[in-house]
mmCIF file of C-alpha atoms in Angstrom:
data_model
loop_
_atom_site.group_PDB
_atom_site.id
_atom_site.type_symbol
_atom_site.label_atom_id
_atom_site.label_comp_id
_atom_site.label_asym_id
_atom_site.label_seq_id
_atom_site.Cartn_x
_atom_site.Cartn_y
_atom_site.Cartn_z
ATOM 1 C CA UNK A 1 -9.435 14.130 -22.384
ATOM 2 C CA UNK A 2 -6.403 15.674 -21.691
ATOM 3 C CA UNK A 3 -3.347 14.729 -25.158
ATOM 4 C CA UNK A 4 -0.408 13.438 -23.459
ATOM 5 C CA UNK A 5 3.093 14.705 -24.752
ATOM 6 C CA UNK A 6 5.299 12.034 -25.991
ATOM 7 C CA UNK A 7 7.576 12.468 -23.334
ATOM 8 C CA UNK A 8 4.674 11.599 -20.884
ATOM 9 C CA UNK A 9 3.525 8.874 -23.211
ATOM 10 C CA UNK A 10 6.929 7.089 -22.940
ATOM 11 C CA UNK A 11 7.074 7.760 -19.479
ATOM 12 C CA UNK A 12 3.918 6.020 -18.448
ATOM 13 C CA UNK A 13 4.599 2.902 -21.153
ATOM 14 C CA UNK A 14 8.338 2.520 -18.989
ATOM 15 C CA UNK A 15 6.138 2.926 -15.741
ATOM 16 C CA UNK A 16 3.544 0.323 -17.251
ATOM 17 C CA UNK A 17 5.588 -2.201 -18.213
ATOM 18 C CA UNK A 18 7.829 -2.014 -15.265
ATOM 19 C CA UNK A 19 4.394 -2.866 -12.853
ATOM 20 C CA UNK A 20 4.154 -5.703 -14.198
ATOM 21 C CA UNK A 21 7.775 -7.006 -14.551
ATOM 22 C CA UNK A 22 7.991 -6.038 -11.192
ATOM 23 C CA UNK A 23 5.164 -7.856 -9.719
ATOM 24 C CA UNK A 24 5.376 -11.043 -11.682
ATOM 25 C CA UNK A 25 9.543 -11.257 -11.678
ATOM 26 C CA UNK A 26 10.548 -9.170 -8.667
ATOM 27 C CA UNK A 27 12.118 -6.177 -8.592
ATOM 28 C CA UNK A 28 15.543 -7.544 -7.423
ATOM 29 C CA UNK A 29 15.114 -10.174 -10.658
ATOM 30 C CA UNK A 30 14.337 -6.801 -13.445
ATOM 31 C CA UNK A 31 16.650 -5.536 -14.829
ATOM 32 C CA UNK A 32 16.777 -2.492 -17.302
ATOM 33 C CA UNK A 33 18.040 -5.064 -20.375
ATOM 34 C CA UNK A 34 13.987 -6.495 -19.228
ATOM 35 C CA UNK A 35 12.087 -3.090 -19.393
ATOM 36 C CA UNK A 36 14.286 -2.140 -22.348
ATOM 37 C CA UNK A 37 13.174 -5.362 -24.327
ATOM 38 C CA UNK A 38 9.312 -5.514 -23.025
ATOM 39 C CA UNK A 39 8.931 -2.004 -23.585
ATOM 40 C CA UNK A 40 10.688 -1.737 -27.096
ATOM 41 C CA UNK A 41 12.467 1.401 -26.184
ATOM 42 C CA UNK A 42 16.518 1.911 -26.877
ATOM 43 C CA UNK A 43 19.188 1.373 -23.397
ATOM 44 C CA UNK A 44 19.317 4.921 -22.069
ATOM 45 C CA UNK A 45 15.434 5.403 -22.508
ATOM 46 C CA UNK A 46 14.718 4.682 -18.617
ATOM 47 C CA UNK A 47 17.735 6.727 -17.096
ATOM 48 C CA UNK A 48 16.562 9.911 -19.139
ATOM 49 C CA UNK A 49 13.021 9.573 -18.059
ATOM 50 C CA UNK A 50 13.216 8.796 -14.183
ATOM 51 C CA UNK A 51 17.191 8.268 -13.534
ATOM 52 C CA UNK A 52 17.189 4.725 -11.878
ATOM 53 C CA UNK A 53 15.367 2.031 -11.343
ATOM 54 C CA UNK A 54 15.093 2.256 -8.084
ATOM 55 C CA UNK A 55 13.116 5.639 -8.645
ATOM 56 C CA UNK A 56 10.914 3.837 -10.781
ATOM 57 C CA UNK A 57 9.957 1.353 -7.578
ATOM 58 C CA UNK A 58 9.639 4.131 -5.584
ATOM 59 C CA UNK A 59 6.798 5.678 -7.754
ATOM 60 C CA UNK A 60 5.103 2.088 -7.764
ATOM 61 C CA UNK A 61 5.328 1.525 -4.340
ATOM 62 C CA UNK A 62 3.736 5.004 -3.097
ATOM 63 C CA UNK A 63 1.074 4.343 -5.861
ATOM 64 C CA UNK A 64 0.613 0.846 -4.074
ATOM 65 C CA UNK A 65 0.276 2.711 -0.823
ATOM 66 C CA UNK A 66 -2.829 4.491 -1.727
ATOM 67 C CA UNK A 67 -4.560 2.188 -3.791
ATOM 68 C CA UNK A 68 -4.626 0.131 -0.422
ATOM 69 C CA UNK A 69 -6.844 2.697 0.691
ATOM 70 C CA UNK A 70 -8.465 3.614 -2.691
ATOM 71 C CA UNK A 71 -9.446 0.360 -3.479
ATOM 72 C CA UNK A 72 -11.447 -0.125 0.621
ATOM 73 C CA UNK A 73 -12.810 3.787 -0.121
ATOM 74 C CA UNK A 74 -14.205 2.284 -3.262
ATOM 75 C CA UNK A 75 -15.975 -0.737 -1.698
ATOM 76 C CA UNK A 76 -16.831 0.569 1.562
ATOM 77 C CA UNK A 77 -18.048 4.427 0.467
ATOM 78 C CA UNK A 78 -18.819 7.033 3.328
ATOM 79 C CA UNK A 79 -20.549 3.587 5.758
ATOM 80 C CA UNK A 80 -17.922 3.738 8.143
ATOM 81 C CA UNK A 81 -15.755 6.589 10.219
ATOM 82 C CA UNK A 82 -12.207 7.533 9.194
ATOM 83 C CA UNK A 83 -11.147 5.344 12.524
ATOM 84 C CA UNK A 84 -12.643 1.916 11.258
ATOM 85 C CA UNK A 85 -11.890 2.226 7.876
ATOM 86 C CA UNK A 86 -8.104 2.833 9.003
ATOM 87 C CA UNK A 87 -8.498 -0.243 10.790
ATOM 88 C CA UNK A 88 -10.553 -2.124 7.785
ATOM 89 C CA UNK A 89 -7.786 -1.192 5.830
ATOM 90 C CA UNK A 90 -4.560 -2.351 7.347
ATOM 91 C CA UNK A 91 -6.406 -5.533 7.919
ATOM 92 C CA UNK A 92 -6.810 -5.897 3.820
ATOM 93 C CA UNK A 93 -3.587 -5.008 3.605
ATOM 94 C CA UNK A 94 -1.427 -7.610 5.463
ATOM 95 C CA UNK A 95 -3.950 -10.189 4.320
ATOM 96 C CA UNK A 96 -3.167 -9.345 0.681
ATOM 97 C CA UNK A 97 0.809 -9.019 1.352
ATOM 98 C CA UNK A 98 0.573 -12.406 3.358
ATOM 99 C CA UNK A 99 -1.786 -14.286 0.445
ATOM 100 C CA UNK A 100 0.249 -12.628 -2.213
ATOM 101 C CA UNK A 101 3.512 -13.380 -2.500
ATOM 102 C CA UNK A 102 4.407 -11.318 -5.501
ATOM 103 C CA UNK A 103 3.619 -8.347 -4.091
ATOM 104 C CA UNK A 104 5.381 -10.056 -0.817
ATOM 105 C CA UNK A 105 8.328 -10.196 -2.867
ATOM 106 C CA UNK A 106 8.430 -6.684 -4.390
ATOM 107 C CA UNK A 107 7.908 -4.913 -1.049
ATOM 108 C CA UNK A 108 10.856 -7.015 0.284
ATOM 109 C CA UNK A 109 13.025 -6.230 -2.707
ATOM 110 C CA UNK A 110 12.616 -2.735 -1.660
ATOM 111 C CA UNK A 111 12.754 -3.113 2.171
ATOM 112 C CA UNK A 112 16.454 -3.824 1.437
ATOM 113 C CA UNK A 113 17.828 -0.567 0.185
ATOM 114 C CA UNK A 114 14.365 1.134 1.237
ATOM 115 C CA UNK A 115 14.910 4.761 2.450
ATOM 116 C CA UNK A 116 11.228 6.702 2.905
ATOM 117 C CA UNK A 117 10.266 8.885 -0.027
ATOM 118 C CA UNK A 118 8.678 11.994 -0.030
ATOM 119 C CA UNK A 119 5.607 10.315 -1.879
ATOM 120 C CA UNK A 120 5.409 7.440 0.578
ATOM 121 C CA UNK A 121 5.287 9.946 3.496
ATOM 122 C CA UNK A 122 2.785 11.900 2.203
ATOM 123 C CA UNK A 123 0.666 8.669 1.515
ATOM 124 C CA UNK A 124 1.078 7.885 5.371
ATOM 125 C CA UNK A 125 0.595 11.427 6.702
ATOM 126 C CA UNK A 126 -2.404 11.519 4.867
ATOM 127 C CA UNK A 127 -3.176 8.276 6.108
ATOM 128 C CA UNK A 128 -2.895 9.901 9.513
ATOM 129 C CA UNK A 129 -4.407 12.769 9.181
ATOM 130 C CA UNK A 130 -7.541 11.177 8.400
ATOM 131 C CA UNK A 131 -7.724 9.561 11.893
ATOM 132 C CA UNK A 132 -6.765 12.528 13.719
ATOM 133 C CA UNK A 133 -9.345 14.519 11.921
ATOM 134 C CA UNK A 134 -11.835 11.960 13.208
ATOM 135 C CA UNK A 135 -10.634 11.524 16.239
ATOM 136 C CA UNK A 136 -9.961 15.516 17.391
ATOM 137 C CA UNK A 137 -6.027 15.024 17.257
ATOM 138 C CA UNK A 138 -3.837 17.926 16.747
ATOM 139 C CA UNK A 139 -0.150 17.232 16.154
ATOM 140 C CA UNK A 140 2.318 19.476 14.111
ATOM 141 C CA UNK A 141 3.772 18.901 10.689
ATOM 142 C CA UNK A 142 6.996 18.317 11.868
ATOM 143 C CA UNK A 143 5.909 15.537 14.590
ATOM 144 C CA UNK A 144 3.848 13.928 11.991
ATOM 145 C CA UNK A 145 6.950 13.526 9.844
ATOM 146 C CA UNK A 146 8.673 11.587 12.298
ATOM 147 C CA UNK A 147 5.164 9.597 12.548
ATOM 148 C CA UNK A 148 4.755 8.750 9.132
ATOM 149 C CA UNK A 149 8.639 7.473 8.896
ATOM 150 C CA UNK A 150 8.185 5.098 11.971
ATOM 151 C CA UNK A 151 5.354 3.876 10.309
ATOM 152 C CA UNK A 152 7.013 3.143 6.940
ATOM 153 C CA UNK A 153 9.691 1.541 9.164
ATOM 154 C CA UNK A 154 7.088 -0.287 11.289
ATOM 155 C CA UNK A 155 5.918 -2.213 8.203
ATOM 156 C CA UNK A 156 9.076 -2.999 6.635
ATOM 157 C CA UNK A 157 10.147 -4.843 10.154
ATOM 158 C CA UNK A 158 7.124 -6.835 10.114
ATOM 159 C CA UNK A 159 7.960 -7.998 6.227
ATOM 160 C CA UNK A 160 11.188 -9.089 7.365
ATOM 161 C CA UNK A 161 9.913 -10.307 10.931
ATOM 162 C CA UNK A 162 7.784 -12.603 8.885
ATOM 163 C CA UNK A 163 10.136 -13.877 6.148
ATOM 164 C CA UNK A 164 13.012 -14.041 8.325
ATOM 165 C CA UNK A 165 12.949 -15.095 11.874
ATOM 166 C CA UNK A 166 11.180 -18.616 13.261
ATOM 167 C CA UNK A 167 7.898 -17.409 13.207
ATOM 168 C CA UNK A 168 4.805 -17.517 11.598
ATOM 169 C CA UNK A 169 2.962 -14.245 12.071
ATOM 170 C CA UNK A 170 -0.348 -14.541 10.580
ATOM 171 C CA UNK A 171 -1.946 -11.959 8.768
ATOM 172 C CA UNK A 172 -3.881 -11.109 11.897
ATOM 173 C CA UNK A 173 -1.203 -10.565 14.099
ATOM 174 C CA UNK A 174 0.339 -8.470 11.927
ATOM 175 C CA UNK A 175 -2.585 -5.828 11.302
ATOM 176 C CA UNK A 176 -3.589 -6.125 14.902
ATOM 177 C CA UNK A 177 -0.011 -4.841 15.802
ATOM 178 C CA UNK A 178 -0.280 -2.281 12.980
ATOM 179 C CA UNK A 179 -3.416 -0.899 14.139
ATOM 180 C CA UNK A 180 -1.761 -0.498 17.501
ATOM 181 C CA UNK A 181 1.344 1.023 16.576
ATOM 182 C CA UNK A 182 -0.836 3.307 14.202
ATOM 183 C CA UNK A 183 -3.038 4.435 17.198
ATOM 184 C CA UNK A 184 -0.189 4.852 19.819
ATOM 185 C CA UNK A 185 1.437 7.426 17.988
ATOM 186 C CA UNK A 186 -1.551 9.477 18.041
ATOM 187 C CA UNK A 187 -1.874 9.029 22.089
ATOM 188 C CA UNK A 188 -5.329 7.046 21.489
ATOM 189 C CA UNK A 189 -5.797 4.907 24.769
ATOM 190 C CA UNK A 190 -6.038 0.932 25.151
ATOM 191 C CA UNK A 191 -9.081 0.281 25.303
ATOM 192 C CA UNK A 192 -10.130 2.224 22.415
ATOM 193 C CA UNK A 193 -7.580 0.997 20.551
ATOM 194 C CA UNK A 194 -8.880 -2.321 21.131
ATOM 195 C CA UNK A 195 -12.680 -1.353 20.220
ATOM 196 C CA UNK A 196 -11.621 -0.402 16.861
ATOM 197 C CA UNK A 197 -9.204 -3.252 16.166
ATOM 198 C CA UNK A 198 -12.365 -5.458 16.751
ATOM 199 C CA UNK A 199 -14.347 -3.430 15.153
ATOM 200 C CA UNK A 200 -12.262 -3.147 12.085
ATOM 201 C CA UNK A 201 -11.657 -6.773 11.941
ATOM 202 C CA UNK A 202 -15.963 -7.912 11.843
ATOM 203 C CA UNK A 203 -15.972 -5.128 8.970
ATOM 204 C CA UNK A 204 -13.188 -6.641 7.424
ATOM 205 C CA UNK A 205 -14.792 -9.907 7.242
ATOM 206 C CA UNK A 206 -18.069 -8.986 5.684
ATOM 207 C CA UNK A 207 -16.414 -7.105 2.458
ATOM 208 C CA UNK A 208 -16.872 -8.201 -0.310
ATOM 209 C CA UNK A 209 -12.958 -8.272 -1.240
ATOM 210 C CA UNK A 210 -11.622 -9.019 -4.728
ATOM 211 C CA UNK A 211 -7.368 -9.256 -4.589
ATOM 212 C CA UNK A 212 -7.498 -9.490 -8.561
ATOM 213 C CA UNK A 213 -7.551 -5.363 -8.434
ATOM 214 C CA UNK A 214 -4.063 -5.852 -7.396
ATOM 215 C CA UNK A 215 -2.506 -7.773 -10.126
ATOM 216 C CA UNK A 216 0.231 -6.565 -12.214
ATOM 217 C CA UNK A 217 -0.466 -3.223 -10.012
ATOM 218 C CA UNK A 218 -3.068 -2.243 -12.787
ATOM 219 C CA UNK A 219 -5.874 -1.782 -10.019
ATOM 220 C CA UNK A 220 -8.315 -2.551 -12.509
ATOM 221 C CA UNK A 221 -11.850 -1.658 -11.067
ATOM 222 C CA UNK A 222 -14.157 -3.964 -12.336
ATOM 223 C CA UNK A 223 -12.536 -5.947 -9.333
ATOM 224 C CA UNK A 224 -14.411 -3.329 -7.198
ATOM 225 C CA UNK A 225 -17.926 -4.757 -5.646
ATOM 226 C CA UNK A 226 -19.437 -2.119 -3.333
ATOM 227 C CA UNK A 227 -21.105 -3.217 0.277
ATOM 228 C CA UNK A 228 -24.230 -1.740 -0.847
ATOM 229 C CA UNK A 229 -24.416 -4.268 -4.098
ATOM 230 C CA UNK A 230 -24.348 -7.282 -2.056
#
């Protein structure tokens, strides 16, 4: 086991306690008098160690990002093509931010003031890359950037689509237009767009799904059941 430094040890207690501050109070409702007192550590202690808050969200929110597709990996294995588990995956994950509302909350609090970071664009270029390598895609680094950005942007006007205007986008409807959006940008055609939206969503439904992974973000795996243990 690799002896963390006490730098890094402070770090990750500050990162720690902010997860779950954040996901039970809201990020807009922490505030650094909250870490400072759950933590134990002396005012100063956070702005030395990451700079702002807002920083510290960041670093949750791209760890977030990839857990969504961690946690599916971790049920689901190598059963199903990079295409469907894209699909599988975006359908978990507006069906957690819709039955969830603290980590509804969060990613609004950050939707606000929410400019892409570098680690949320990798998360979503990866995310990309995954389909295009099963798919035969080619695009260049520089298009995907733009890609990856639209998508971040994509998500954060459904959030506020579904908190703020008249009406009430289920779950569905929002990982159905996800998928689309998702596929478009690669230049995959209707109708297979379609094929794996359907596909994605009879996967979906059979998984043995556990949201408690997700609370406090502590993805705790003894939430994890794989397919083949059912």
């Amino acid at each position: 086991m690799v002896k963390m430094s006490a730098g890094e040890k402070k770090k990750q207690l500050i990162l720690n306690t902010c997860k779950k501050l954040f996901y039970r109070n809201g990020y807009g409702n922490t505030t650094y008098e909250d870490i400072c007192e759950a933590a134990d550590i002396p005012p100063g202690t956070i702005t030395y160690h990451f700079g702002s808050k807002r920083e510290i969200a960041a670093i949750i929110d791209a760890e977030y990002e990839r857990e969504n597709k961690t946690y599916i990996e971790k049920v689901c294995g190598d059963r199903y093509s990079k295409t469907e588990m894209m699909a599988i995956e975006l359908f978990h994950m507006w069906k957690r931010i819709c039955e969830d509302a603290n980590i509804r909350r969060f990613l609004l609090d950050l939707s606000t003031d929410k400019l892409p970071n570098a680690s949320s664009i990798e998360s979503v270029r990866f995310f990309y890359r995954c389909v295009m390598e099963d798919q035969g895609i080619e695009i260049s680094d520089k298009e995907l950037e733009l890609i990856a950005s639209a998508q971040i942007g994509m998500t954060d006007g459904i959030l506020n689509a579904r908190e703020l205007s008249g009406y009430d986008y289920t779950y569905e409807e929002a990982a159905r237009f996800s998928i689309r959006f998702f596929m478009r940008q690669l230049g995959i055609d209707e109708d297979t767009i379609l094929a794996y939206t359907k596909r994605g969503k009879e996967l979906f439904d059979a998984l043995p799904i556990d949201n408690r992974y997700y609370e406090d973000f502590a993805y705790d795996d003894r939430y994890v059941k794989k397919v083949d243990e059912e």
